[in-house]
Short mmCIF file of C-alpha atoms and ligand atoms in Angstrom, two decimals:
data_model
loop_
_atom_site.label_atom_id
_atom_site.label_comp_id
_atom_site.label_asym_id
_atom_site.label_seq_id
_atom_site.Cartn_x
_atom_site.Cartn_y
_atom_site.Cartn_z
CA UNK A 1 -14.08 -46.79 108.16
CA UNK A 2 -14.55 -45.01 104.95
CA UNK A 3 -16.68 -46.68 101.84
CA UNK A 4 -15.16 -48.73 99.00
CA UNK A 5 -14.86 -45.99 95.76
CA UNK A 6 -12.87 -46.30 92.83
CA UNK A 7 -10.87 -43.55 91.17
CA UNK A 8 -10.11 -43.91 87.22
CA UNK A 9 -7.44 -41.73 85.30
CA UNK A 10 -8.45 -41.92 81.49
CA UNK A 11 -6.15 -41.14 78.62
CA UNK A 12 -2.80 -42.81 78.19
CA UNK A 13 -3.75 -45.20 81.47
CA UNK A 14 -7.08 -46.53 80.40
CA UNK A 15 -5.67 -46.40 76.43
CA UNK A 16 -2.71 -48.74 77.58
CA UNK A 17 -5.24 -51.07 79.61
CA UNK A 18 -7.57 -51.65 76.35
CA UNK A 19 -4.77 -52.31 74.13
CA UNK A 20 -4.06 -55.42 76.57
CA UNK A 21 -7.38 -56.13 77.47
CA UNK A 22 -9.30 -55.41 74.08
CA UNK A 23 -13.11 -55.93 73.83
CA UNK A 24 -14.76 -53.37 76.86
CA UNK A 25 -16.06 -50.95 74.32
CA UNK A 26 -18.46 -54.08 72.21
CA UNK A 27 -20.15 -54.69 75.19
CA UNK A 28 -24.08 -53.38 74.66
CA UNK A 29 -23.48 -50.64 76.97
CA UNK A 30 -26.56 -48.21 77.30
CA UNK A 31 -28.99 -50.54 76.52
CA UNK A 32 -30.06 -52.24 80.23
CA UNK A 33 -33.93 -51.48 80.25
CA UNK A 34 -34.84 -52.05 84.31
CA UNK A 35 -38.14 -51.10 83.60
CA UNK A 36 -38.35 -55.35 82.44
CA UNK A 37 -37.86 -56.21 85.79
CA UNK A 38 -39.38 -55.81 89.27
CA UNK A 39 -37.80 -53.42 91.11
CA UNK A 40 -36.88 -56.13 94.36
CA UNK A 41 -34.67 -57.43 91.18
CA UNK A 42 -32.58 -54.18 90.61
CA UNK A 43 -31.95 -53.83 93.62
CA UNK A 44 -30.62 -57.23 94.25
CA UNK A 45 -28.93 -57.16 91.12
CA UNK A 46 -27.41 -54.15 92.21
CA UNK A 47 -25.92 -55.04 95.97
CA UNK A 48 -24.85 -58.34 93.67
CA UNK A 49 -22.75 -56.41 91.10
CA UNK A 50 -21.40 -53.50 93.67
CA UNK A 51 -20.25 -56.68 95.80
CA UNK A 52 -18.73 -58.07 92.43
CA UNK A 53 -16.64 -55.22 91.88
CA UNK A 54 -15.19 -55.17 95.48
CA UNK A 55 -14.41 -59.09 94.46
CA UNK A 56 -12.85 -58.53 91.82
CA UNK A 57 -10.62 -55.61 93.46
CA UNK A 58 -9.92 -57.85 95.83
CA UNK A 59 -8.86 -60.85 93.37
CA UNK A 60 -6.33 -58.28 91.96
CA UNK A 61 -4.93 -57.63 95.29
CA UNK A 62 -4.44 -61.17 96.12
CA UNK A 63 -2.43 -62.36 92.49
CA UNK A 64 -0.81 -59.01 93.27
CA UNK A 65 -0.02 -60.56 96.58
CA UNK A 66 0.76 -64.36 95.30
CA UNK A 67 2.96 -62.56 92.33
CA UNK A 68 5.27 -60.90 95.44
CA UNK A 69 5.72 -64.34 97.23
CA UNK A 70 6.20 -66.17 93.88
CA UNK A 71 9.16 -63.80 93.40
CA UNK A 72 10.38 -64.11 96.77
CA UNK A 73 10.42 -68.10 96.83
CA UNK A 74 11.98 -68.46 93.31
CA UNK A 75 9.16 -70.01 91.48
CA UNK A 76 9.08 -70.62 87.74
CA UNK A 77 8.94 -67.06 85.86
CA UNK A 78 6.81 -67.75 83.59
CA UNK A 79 4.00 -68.85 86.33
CA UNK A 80 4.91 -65.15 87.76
CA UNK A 81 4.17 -63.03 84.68
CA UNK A 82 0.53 -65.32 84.73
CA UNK A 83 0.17 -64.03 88.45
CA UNK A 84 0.93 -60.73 87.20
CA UNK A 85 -1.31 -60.98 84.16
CA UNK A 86 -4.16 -62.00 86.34
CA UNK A 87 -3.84 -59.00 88.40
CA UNK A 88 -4.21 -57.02 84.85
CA UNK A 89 -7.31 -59.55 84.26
CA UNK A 90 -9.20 -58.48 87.67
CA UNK A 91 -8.27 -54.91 87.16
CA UNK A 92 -9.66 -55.00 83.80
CA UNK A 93 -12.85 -57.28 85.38
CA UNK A 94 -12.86 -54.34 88.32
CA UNK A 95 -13.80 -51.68 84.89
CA UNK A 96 -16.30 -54.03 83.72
CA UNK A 97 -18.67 -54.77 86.79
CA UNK A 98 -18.61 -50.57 87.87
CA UNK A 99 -19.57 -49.88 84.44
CA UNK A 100 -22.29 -52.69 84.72
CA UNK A 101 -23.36 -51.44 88.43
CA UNK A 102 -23.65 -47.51 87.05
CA UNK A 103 -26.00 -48.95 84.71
CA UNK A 104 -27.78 -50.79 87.10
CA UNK A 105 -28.13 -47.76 89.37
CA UNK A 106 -25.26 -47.06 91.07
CA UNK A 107 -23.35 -48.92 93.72
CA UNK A 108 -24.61 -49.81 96.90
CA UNK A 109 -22.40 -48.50 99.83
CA UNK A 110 -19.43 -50.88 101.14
CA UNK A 111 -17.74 -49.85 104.33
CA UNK A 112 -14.30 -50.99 103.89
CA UNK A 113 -10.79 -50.36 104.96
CA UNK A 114 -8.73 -50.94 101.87
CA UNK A 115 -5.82 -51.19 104.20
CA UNK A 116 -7.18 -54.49 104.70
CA UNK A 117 -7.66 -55.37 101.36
CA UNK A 118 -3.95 -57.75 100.91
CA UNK A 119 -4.54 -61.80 101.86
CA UNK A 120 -4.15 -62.62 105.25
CA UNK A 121 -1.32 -65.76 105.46
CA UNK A 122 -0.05 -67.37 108.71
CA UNK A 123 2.97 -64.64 110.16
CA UNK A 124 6.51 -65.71 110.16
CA UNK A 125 6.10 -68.63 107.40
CA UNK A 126 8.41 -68.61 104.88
CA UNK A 127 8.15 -67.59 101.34
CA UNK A 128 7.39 -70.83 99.70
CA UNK A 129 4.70 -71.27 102.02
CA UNK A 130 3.45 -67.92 102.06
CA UNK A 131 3.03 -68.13 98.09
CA UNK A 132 1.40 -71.59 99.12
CA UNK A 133 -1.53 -70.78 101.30
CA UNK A 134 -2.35 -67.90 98.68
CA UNK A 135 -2.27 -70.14 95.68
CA UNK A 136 -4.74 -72.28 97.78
CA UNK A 137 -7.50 -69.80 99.27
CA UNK A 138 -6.91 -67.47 96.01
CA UNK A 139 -6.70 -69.52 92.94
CA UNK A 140 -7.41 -73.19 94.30
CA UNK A 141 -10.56 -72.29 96.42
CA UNK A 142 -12.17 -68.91 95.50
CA UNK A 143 -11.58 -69.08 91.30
CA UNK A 144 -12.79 -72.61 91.83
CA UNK A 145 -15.93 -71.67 93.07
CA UNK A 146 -16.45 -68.44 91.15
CA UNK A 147 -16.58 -70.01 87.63
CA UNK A 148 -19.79 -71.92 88.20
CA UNK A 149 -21.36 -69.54 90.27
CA UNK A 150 -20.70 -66.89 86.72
CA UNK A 151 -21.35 -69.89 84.49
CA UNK A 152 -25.03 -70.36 86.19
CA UNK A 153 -25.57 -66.34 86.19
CA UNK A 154 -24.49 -66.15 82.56
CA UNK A 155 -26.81 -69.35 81.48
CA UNK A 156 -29.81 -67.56 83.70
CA UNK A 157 -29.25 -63.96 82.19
CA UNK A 158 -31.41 -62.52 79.58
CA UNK A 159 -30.09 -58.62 79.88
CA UNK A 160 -27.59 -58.83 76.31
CA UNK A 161 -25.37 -56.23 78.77
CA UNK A 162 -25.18 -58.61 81.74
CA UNK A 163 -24.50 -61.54 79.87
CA UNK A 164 -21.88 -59.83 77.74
CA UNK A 165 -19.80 -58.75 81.06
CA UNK A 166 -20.58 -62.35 82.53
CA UNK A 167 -19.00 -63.89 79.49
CA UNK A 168 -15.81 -61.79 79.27
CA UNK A 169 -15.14 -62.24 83.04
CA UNK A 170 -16.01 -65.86 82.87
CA UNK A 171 -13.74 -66.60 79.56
CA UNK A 172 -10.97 -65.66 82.21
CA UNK A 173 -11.74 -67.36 85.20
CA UNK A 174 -10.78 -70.63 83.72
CA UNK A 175 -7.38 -70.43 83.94
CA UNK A 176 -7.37 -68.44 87.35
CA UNK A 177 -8.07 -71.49 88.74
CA UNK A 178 -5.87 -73.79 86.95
CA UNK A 179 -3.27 -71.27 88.70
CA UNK A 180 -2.78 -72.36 92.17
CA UNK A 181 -2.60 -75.86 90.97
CA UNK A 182 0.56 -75.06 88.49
CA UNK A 183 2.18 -73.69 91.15
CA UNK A 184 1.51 -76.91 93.89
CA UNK A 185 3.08 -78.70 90.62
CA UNK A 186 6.29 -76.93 90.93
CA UNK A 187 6.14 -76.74 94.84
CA UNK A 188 4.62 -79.34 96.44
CA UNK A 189 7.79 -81.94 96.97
CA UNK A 190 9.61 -78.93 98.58
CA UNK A 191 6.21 -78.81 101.11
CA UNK A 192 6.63 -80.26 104.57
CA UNK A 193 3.97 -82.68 105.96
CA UNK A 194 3.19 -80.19 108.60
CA UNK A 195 3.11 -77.54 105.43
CA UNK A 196 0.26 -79.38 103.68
CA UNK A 197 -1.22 -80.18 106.59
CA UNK A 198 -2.00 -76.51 107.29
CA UNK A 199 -2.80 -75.61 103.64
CA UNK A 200 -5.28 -78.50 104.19
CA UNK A 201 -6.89 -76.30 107.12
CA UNK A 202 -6.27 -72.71 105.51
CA UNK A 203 -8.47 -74.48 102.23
CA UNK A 204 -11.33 -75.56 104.50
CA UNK A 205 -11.25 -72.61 106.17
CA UNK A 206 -11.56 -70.56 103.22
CA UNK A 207 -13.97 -72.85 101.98
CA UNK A 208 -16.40 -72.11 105.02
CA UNK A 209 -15.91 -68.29 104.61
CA UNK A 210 -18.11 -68.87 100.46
CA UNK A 211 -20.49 -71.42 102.25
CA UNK A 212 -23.21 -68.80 102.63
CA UNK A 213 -23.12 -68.97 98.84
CA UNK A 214 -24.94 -71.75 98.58
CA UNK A 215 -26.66 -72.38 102.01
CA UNK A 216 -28.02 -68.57 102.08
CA UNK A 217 -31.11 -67.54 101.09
CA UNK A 218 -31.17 -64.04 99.41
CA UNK A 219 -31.32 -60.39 101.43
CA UNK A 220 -34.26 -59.38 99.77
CA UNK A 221 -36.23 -62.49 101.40
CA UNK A 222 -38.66 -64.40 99.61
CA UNK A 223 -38.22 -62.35 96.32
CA UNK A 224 -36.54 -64.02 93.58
CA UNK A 225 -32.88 -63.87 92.62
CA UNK A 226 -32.48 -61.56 89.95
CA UNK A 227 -31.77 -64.14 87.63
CA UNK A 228 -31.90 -61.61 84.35
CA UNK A 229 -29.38 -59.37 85.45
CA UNK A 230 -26.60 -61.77 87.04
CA UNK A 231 -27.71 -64.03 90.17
CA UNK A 232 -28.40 -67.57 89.58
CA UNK A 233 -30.75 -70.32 91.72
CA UNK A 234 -30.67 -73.73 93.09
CA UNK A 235 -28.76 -75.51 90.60
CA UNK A 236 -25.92 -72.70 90.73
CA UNK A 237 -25.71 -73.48 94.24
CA UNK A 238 -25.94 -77.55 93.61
CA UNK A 239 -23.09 -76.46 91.27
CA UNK A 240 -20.88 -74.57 93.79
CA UNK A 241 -21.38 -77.90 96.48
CA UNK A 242 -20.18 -80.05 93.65
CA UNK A 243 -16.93 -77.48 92.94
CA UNK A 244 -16.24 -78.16 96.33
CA UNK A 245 -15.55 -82.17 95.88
CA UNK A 246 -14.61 -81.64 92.16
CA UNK A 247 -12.67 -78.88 91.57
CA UNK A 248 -11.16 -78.47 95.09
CA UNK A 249 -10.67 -81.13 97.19
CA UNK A 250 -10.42 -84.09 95.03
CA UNK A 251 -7.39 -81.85 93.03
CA UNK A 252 -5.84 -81.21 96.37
CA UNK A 253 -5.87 -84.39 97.22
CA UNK A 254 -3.34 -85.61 95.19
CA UNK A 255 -1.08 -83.06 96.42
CA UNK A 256 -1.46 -84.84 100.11
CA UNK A 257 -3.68 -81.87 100.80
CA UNK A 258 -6.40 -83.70 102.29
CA UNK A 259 -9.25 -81.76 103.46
CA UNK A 260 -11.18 -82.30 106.12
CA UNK A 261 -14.13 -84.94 105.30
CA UNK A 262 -16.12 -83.99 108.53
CA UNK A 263 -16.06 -80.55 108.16
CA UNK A 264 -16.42 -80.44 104.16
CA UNK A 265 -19.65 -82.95 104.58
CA UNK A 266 -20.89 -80.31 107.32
CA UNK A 267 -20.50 -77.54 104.91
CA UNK A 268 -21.95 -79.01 101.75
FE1 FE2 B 301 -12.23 -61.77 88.00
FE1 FE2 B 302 -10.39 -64.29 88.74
#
C-alpha cells in the first residue's frame, strides 16, 4: 500500500485550471499564525484538512465516475457537462485544501491504494442503474451531508485563511447536491421497484459509512475540536442528523426511495 501524494504540473495546466476556476490566488495565503492555537489544535486541524483533500480527490473520482455512466445510459447532456464540471470543481477544491494543509504543517500520512479510489456499484447492473446508485451515495448522500458539516466549520472559524477556503468550497457544494436529485428527475419512471428498492439500501448504507461524523468523538480525546482552523462541535453534528431526515431521506422519498426508518432512527 503506498501513501496518498499528489503531483501538480504548473504552467499551461494550472494557468488553464484558474482561468475556469478564478479566485485561488485572493485567498490570505501566508498569513495562518499557529502559534494562536494549542498545538492538540494543529494537529487535529491538520489530520482534518489532509483527510479533506483525500475527500475531495475522491469526490472528483466519483462525478468522474457518475459522468461515464450518465453517458452510457443516455441521460440529458446538459446534466453531463454539470457532472463533468463538478469533477473540475473537486479538482480545483483538491488545490485548495493541500495548499491549506502545507500551511497547516504538512499532511498527515494516508495509506491508500488509489486503484481503489473509483465508486464501488452493484456488478452486472445496467447503466441507468449504475449512474443511479452513484447519483445517490455521491451527490444525494455524501454532498448532502458535507455542506453543513463546511457550513458549521466556516461559521466556527476565525483563521481569515481557513474560512476563505471553507467559503469557496462551500459556495460549490450547493449544487453538488442538488445533482443526484436532477438526475432521479429524469430517471426515476424508467427505475424498477426492485431498482429503488436497492438504491433505498445502497443510501442507508452509505449513510452508515458518515455516521461516525456525528456519533464520534475526536482522535485527539478530550481536547477540543479545532474549531479556528476548520472542525466544528455539537451543533454541526445536530446539523448533519437533521441532513439526514431533511436533505436525504425526506427528498428520496418522493422518488419511492424509502429508506429504512429502523435503521436511519438507529443511526441518528
Ligand atoms: Fe468539494
Ligand atoms: Fe462536492
Amino acid at each position: 500500500m503506498t501513501a496518498f501524494e499528489l503531483a501538480w504540473r504548473g504552467g499551461a495546466t494550472e494557468a488553464r485550471l484558474h482561468r475556469r476556476r478564478p479566485g485561488a490566488d485572493e485567498l490570505p495565503w501566508g498569513t495562518l499564525d499557529l502559534s494562536r492555537y494549542p498545538d492538540a489544535h494543529g494537529l487535529e486541524a491538520r489530520r482534518i484538512w489532509s483527510n479533506g483533500v483525500f475527500t475531495e480527490y475522491a469526490s472528483a473520482a466519483a462525478f468522474s465516475a457518475l459522468t461515464t455512466s450518465m453517458l452510457q445510459c443516455g441521460a440529458p447532456v446538459d446534466l453531463v457537462a454539470m457532472s463533468a464540471d463538478i469533477v473540475v470543481d473537486e479538482l480545483f477544491h483538491v488545490e485548495l485544501s493541500s495548499r491549506l494543509t502545507m500551511e497547516l504543517g504538512g499532511a498527515v500520512p494516508l495509506a491508500f491504494d488509489l486503484a481503489d479510489i473509483a465508486p464501488v456499484t452493484t456488478p452486472g447492473v445496467r447503466p441507468l442503474m449504475r449512474a443511479a446508485e452513484i447519483a445517490v451515495t455521491t451527490s444525494c448522500v455524501s454532498e448532502s451531508l458535507s455542506v453543513p458539516a463546511m457550513a458549521r466549520s466556516r461559521a466556527l472559524a476565525s483563521d481569515p485563511l481557513v474560512r476563505g477556503v471553507l467559503a469557496r468550497l462551500l459556495a460549490d457544494e450547493g449544487p453538488h447536491a442538488r445533482l443526484g436529485f436532477w438526475f432521479l428527475d429524469w430517471a426515476i419512471d424508467e427505475l424498477t421497484d426492485h431498482e429503488r428498492a436497492a438504491l433505498a439500501r445502497i443510501a442507508v448504507d452509505t449513510i452508515a459509512v458518515y455516521a461516525p461524523l456525528w456519533q464520534d468523538e475526536p482522535d485527539c480525546g478530550t481536547c477540543p475540536l479545532p474549531t479556528g482552523l476548520g472542525g466544528h462541535d455539537a451543533i454541526g453534528k445536530a446539523a448533519l442528523k437533521k441532513a439526514v431526515e431533511v436533505h436525504i431521506a425526506g427528498p428520496l422519498a418522493r422518488y419511492g426511495i424509502e429508506l429504512d426508518r429502523g435503521t436511519l432512527a438507529a443511526l441518528t
